[in-house]
mmCIF file of C-alpha atoms and ligand atoms in Angstrom:
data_model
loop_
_atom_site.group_PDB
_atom_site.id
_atom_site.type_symbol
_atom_site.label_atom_id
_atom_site.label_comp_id
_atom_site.label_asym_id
_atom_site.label_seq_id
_atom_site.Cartn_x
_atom_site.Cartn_y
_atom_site.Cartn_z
ATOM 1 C CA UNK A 16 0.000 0.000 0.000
ATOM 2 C CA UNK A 17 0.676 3.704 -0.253
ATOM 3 C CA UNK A 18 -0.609 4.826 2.511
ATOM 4 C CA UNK A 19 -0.644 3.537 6.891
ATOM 5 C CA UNK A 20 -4.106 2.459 6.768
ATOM 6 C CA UNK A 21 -4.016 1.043 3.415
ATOM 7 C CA UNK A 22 -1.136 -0.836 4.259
ATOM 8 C CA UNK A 23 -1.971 -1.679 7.409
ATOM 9 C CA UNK A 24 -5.503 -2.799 5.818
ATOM 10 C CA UNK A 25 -3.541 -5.510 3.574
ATOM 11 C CA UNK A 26 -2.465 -7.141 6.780
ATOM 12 C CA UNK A 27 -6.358 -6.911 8.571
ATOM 13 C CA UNK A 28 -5.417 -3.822 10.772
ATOM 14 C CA UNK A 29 -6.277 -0.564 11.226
ATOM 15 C CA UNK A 30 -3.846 2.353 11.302
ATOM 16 C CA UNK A 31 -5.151 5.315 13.503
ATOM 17 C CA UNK A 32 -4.527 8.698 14.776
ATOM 18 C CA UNK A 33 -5.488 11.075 17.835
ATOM 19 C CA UNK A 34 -7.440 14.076 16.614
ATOM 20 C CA UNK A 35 -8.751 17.071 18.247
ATOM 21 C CA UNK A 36 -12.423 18.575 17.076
ATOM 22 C CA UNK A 37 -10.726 21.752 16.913
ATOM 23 C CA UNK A 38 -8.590 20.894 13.996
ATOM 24 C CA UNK A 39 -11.364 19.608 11.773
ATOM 25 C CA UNK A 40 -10.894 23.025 9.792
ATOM 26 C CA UNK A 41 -6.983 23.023 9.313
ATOM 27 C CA UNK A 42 -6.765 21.869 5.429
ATOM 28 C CA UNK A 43 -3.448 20.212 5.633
ATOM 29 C CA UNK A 44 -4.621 18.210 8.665
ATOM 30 C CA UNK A 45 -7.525 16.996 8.050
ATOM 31 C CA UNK A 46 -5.859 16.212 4.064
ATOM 32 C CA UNK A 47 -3.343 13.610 6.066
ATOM 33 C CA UNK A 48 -6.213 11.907 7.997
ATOM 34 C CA UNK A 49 -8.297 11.605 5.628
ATOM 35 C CA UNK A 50 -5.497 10.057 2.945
ATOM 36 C CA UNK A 51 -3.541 7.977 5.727
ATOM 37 C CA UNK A 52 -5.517 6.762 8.665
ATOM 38 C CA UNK A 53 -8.527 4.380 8.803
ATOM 39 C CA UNK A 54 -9.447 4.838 12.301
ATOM 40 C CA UNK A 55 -9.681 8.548 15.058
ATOM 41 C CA UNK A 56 -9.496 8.670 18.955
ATOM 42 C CA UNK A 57 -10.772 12.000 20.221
ATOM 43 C CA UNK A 58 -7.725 13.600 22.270
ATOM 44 C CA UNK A 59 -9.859 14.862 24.759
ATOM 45 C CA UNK A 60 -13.430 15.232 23.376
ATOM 46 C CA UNK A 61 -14.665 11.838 24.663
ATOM 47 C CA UNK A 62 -13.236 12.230 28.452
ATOM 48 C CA UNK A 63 -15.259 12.416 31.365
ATOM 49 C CA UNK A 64 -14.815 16.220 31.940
ATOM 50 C CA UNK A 65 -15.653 16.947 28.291
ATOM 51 C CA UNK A 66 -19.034 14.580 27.752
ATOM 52 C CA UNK A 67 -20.002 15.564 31.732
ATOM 53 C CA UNK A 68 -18.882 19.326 32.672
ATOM 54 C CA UNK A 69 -21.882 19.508 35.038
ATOM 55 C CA UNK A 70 -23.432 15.884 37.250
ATOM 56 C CA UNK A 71 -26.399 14.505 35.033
ATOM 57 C CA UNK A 72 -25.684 17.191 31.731
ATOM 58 C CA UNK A 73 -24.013 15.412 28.866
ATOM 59 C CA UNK A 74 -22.542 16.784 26.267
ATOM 60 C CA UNK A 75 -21.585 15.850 23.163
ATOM 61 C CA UNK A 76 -21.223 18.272 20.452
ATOM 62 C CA UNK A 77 -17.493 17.809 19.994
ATOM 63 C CA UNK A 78 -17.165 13.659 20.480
ATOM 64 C CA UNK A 79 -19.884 13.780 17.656
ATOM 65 C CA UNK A 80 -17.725 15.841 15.309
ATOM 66 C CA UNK A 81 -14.827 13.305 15.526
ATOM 67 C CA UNK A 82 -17.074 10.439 15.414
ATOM 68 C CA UNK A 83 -19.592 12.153 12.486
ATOM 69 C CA UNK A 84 -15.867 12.777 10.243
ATOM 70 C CA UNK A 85 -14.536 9.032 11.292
ATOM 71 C CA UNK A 86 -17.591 7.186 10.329
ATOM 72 C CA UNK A 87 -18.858 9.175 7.560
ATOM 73 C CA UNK A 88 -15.477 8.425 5.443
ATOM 74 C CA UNK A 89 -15.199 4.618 7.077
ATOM 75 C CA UNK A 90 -12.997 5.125 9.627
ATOM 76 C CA UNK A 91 -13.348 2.909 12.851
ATOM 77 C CA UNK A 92 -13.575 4.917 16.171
ATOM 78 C CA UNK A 93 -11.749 4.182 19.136
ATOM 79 C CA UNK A 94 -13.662 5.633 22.590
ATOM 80 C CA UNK A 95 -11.592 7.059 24.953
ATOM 81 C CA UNK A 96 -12.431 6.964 27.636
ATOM 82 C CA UNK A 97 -15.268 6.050 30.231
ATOM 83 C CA UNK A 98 -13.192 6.669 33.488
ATOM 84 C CA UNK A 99 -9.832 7.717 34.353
ATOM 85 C CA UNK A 100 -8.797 9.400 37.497
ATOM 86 C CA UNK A 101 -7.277 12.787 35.445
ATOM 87 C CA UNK A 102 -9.932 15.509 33.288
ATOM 88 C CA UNK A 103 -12.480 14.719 35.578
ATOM 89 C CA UNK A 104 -15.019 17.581 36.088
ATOM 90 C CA UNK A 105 -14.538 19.382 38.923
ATOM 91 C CA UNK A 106 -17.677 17.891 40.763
ATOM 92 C CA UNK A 107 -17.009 14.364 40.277
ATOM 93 C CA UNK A 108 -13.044 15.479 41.747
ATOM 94 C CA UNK A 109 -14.822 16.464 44.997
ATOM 95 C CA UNK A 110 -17.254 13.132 45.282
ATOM 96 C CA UNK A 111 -16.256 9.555 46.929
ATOM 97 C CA UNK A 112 -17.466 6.707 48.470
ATOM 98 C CA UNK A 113 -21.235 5.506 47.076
ATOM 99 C CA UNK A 114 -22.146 8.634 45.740
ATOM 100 C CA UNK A 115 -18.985 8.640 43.261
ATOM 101 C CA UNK A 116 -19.350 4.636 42.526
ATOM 102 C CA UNK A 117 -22.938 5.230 41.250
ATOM 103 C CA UNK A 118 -21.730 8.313 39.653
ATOM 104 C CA UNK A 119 -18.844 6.784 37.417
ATOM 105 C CA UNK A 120 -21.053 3.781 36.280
ATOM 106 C CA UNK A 121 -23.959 6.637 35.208
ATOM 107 C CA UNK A 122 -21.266 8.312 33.031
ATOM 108 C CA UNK A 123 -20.050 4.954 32.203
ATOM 109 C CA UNK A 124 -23.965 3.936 31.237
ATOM 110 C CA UNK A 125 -25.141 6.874 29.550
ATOM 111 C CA UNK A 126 -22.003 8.054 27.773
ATOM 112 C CA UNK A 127 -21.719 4.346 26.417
ATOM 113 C CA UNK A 128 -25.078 4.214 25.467
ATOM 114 C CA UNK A 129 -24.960 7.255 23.799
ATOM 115 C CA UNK A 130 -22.711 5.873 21.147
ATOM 116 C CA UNK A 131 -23.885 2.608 21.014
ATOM 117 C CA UNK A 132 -23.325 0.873 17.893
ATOM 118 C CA UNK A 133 -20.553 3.491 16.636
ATOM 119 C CA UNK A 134 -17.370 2.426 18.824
ATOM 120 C CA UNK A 135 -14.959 -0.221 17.609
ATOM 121 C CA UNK A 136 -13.201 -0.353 21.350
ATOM 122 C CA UNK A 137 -13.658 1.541 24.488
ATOM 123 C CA UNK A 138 -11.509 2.621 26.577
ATOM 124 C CA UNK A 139 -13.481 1.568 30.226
ATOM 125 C CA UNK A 140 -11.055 2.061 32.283
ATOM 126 C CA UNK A 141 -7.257 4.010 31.756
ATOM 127 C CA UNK A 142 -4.363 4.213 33.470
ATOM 128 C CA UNK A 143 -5.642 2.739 37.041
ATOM 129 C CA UNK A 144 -2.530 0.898 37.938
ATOM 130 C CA UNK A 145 0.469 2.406 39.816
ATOM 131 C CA UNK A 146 3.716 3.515 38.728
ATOM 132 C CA UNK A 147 6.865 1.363 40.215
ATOM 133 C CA UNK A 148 7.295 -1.857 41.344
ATOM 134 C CA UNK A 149 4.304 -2.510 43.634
ATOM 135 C CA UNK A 150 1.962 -3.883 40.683
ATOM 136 C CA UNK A 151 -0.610 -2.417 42.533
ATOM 137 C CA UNK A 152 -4.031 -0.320 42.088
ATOM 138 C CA UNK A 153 -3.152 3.277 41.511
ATOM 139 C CA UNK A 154 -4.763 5.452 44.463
ATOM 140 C CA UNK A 155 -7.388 7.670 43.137
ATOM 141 C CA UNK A 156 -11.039 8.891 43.863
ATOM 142 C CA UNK A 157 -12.100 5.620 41.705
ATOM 143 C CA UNK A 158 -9.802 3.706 43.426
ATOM 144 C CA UNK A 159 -11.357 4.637 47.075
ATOM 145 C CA UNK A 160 -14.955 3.242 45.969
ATOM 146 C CA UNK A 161 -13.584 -0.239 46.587
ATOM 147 C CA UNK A 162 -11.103 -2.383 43.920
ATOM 148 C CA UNK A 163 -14.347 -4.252 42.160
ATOM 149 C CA UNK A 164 -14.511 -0.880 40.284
ATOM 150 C CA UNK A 165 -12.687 -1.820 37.547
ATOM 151 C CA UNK A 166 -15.076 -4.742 36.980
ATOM 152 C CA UNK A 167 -18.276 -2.675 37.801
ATOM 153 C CA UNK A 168 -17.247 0.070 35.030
ATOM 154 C CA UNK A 169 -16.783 -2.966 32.382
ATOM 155 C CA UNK A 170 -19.895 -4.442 33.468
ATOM 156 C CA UNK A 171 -21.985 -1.483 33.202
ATOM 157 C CA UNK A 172 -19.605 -1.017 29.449
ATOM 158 C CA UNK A 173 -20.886 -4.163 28.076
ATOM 159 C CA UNK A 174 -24.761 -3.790 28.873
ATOM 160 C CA UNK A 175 -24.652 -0.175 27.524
ATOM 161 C CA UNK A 176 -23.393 -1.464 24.394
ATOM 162 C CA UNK A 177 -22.855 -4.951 23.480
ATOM 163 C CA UNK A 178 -20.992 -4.370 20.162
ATOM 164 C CA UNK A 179 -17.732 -2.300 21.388
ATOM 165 C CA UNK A 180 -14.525 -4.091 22.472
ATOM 166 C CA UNK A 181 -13.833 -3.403 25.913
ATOM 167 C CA UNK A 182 -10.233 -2.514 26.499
ATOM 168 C CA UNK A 183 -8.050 -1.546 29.956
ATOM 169 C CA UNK A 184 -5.685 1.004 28.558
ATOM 170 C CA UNK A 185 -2.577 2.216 29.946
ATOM 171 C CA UNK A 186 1.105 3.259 29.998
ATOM 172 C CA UNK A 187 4.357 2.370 31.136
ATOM 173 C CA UNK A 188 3.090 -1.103 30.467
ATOM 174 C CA UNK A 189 5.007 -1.445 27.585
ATOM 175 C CA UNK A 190 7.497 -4.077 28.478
ATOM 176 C CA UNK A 191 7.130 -6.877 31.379
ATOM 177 C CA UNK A 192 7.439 -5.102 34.348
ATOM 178 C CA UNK A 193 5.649 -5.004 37.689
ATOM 179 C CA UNK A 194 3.355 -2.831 36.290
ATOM 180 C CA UNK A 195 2.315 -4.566 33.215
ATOM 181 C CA UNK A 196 2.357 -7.799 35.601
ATOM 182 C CA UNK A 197 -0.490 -6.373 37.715
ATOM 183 C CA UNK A 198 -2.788 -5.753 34.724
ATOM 184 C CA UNK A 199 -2.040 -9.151 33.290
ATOM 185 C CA UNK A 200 -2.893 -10.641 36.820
ATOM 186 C CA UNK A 201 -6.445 -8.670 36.782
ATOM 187 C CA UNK A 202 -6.933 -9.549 32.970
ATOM 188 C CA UNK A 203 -6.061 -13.125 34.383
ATOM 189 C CA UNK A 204 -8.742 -12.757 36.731
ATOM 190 C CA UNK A 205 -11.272 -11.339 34.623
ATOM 191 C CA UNK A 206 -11.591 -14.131 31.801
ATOM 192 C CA UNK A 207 -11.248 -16.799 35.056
ATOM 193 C CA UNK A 208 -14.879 -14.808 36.528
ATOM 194 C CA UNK A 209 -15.938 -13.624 33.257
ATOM 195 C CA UNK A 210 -15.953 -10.109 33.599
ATOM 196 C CA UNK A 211 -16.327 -9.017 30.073
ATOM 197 C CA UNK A 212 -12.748 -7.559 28.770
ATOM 198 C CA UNK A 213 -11.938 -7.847 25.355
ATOM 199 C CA UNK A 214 -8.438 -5.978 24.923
ATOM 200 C CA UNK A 215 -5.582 -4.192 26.184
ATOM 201 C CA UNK A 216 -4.762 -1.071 24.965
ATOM 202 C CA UNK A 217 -0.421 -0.039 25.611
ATOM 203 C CA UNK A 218 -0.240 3.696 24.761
ATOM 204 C CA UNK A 219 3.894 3.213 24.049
ATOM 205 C CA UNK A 220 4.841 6.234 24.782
ATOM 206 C CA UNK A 221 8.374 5.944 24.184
ATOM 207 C CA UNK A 222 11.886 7.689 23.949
ATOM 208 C CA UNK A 223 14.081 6.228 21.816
ATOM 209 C CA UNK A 224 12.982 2.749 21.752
ATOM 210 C CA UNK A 225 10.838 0.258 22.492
ATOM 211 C CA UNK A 226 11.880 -2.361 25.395
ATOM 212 C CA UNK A 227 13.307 -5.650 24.104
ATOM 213 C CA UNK A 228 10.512 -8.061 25.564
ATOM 214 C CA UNK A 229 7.898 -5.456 23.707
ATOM 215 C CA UNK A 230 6.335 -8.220 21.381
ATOM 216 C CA UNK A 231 6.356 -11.046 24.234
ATOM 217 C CA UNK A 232 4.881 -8.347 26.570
ATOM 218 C CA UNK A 233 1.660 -8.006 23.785
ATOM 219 C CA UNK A 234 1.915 -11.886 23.162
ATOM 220 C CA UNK A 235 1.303 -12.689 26.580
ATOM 221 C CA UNK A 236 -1.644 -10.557 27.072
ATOM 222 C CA UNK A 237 -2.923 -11.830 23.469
ATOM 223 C CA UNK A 238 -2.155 -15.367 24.987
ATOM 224 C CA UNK A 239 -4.511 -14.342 27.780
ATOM 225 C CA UNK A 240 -7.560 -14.598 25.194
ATOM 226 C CA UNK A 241 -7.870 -10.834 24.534
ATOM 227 C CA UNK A 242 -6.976 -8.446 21.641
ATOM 228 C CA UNK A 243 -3.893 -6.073 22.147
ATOM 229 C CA UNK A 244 -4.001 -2.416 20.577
ATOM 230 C CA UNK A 245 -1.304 0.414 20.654
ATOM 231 C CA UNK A 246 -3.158 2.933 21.257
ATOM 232 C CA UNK A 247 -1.340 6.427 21.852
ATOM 233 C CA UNK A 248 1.387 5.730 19.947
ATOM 234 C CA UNK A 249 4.358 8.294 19.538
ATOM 235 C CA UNK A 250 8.421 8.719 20.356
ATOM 236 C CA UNK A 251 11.024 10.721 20.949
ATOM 237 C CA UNK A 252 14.517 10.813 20.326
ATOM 238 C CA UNK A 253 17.080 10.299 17.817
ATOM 239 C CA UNK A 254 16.602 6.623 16.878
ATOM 240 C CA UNK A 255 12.533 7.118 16.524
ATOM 241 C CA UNK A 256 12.397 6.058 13.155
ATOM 242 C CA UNK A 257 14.270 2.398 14.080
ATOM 243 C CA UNK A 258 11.677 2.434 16.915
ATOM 244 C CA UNK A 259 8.588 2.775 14.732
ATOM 245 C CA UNK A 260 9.302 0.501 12.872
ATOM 246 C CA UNK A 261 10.172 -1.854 16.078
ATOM 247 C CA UNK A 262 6.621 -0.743 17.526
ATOM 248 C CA UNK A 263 5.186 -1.867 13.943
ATOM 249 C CA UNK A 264 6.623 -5.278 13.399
ATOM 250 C CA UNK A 265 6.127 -6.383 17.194
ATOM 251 C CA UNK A 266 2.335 -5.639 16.280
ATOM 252 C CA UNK A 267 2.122 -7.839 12.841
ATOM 253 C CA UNK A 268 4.108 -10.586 14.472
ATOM 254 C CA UNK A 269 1.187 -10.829 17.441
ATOM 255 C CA UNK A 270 -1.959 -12.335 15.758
ATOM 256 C CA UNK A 271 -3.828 -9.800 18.087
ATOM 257 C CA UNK A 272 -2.505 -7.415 17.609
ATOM 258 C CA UNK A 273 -5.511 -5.778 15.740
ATOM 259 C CA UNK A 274 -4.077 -1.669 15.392
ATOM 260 C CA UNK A 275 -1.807 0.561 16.136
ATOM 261 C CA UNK A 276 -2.801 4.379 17.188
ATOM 262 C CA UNK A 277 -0.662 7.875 16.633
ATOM 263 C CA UNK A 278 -1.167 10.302 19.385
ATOM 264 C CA UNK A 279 -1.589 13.067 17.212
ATOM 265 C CA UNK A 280 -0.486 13.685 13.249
ATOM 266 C CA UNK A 281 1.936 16.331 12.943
ATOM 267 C CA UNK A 282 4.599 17.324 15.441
ATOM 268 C CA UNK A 283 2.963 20.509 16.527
ATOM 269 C CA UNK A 284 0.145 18.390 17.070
ATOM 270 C CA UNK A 285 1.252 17.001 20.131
ATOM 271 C CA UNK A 286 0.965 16.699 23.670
ATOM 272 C CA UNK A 287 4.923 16.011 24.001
ATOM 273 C CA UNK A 288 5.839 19.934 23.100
ATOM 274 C CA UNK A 289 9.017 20.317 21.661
ATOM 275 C CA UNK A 290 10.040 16.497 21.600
ATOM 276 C CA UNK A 291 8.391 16.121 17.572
ATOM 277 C CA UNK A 292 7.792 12.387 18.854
ATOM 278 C CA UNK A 293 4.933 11.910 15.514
ATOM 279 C CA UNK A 294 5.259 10.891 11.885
ATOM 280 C CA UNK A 295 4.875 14.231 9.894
ATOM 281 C CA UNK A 296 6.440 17.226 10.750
ATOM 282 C CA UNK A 297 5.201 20.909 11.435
ATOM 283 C CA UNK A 298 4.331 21.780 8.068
ATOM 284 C CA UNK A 299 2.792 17.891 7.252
ATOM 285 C CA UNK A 300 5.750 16.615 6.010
ATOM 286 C CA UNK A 301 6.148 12.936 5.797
ATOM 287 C CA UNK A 302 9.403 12.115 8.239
ATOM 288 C CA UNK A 303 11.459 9.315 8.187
ATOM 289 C CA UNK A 304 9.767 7.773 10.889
ATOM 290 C CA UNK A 305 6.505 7.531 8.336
ATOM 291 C CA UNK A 306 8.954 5.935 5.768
ATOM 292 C CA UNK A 307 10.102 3.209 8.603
ATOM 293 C CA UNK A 308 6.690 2.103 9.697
ATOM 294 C CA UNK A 309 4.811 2.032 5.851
ATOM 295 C CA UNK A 310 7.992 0.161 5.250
ATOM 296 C CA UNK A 311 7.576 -2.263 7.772
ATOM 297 C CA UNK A 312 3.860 -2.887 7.531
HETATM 298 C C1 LIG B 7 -3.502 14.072 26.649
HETATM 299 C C2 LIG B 7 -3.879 14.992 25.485
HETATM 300 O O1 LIG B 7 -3.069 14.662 24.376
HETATM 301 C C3 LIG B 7 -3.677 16.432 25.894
HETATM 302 O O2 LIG B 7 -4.205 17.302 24.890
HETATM 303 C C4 LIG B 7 -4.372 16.727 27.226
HETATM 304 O O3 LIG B 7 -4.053 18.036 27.634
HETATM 305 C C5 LIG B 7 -3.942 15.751 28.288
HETATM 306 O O4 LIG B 7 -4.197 14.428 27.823
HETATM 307 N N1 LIG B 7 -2.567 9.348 28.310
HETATM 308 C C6 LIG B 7 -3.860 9.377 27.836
HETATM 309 C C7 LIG B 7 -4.311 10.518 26.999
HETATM 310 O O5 LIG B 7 -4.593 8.409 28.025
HETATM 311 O O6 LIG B 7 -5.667 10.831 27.204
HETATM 312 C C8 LIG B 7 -3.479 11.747 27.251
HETATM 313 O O7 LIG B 7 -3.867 12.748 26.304
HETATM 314 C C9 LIG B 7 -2.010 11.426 27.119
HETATM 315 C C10 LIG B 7 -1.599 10.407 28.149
#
């Protein structure tokens, strides 16, 4: 192919790309989604604080722009995401116990149900594991309501819409490490009780390089009986384009492995400011780092 997704296509994955509503009128952006990437996260349009500023008020003029330009030209959507313990709205920050529990799984219901039918994978649940080597739940708001959270939010996922993948996303997680070790254990845990997960999503994001054990790290979550995404894919450094293309084969050479995700499409695009950790440069430029992962797909 001549193109990620089209490539990526020919061997049954998707290729995708953060976007942000607000860009939907730059020219040159919207020209390199629409020619290279066949599937959109929201960068922030789809997050708690975003789809509920104020308890029981949903809004989603902004998600439905991304999801209205992803679907309308074929493009797969990837939700992100139901609950996370950062961008919450100020009034779920200053809620616990009960009161935030049945709080999270309304969002979780209504926000799901909202875009039933339209979502290729949620994200239910990101980045609720600690940092280090305890493996452990990350403390948070969330985590206070009791540890069965986790499998309370993915409940309430599934019955709000049956058809979406259910993914834990998170980062750090990238290699084995204690870390990655706790999530495996839960996933683990979850197909033994038959709490409905369906993938892991590993956001890679990376300086430099990927770690060595990278592909076993997705094969033994795959090997688990889920799918395995990257899903906020992007690095700095000077060796990023040998990286890509690291990031890329590990994914073909897992069987499911189903897509890979760019956190952002230009440099000045994204979150990392200064580090130009994406594929096309400021101006929309393809960069070697393009060149290294169409190559490798
Ligand atoms: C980032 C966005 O890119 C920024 O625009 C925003 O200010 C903060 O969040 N992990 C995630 C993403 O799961 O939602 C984060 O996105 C990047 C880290």
């Amino acid at each position: 192919g001549t193109t990620l997704g089209a490539s990526a296509a020919e061997k049954g994955r998707y290729f995708g790309a953060a976007v942000a509503a607000g860009k939907l009128g730059d020219s040159t952006y919207v020209g390199i989604l629409n020619r290279e990437f066949t599937s959109i996260t929201a960068e922030n349009e789809m997050k708690m604080d975003a789809t509920e500023p104020n308890q029981g008020q949903f809004t989603f003029g902004n998600g439905d722009r991304i999801v209205n330009h992803a679907l309308g030209r074929g493009m797969k959507v990837r939700g992100h995401t139901l609950t996370w313990h950062q961008q919450q709205p100020g009034w779920m920050q200053r809620m616990e116990g009960s009161a935030l529990r049945q709080a999270m799984l309304n969002h979780v219901t209504r926000v799901a149900s909202y875009y039933r039918g339209k979502i290729h994978s949620w994200d239910v649940v990101n980045e609720a594991f600690a940092d280090g080597n305890s493996g452990a739940r990350r403390d948070s708001n969330l985590q206070r309501t009791g540890n069965d959270w986790i499998e309370a939010a993915f409940r309430a996922a599934r019955a709000a819409d049956p058809g979406a993948k259910l993914c834990y996303n998170d980062y750090n997680t990238d290699g084995v490490n204690a870390k990655s070790t706790g999530i495996y254990t839960m996933v683990r845990d979850f197909k033994a009780r038959g709490v409905p997960i369906d993938c892991v999503g590993f956001q890679s994001h990376l300086t430099n390089s990927a770690p060595g054990d990278y592909q076993a790290n997705l094969q033994r979550f795959a090997d688990l009986g889920v799918d395995v995404q990257i899903t906020e894919l992007d690095i700095s450094g000077s060796n990023q384009a040998n990286a890509y293309a690291a990031v890329t084969r590990a994914c073909l050479a897992v069987a499911r492995c189903t897509g890979i995700t760019v956190w952002g499409i230009r440099d000045s695009d994204s979150w990392r400011t200064g580090q130009n950790p994406l594929l096309f440069d400021n101006s929309g430029n393809k960069k070697a780092a393009y060149t290294s992962v169409l190559n490798a797909l």
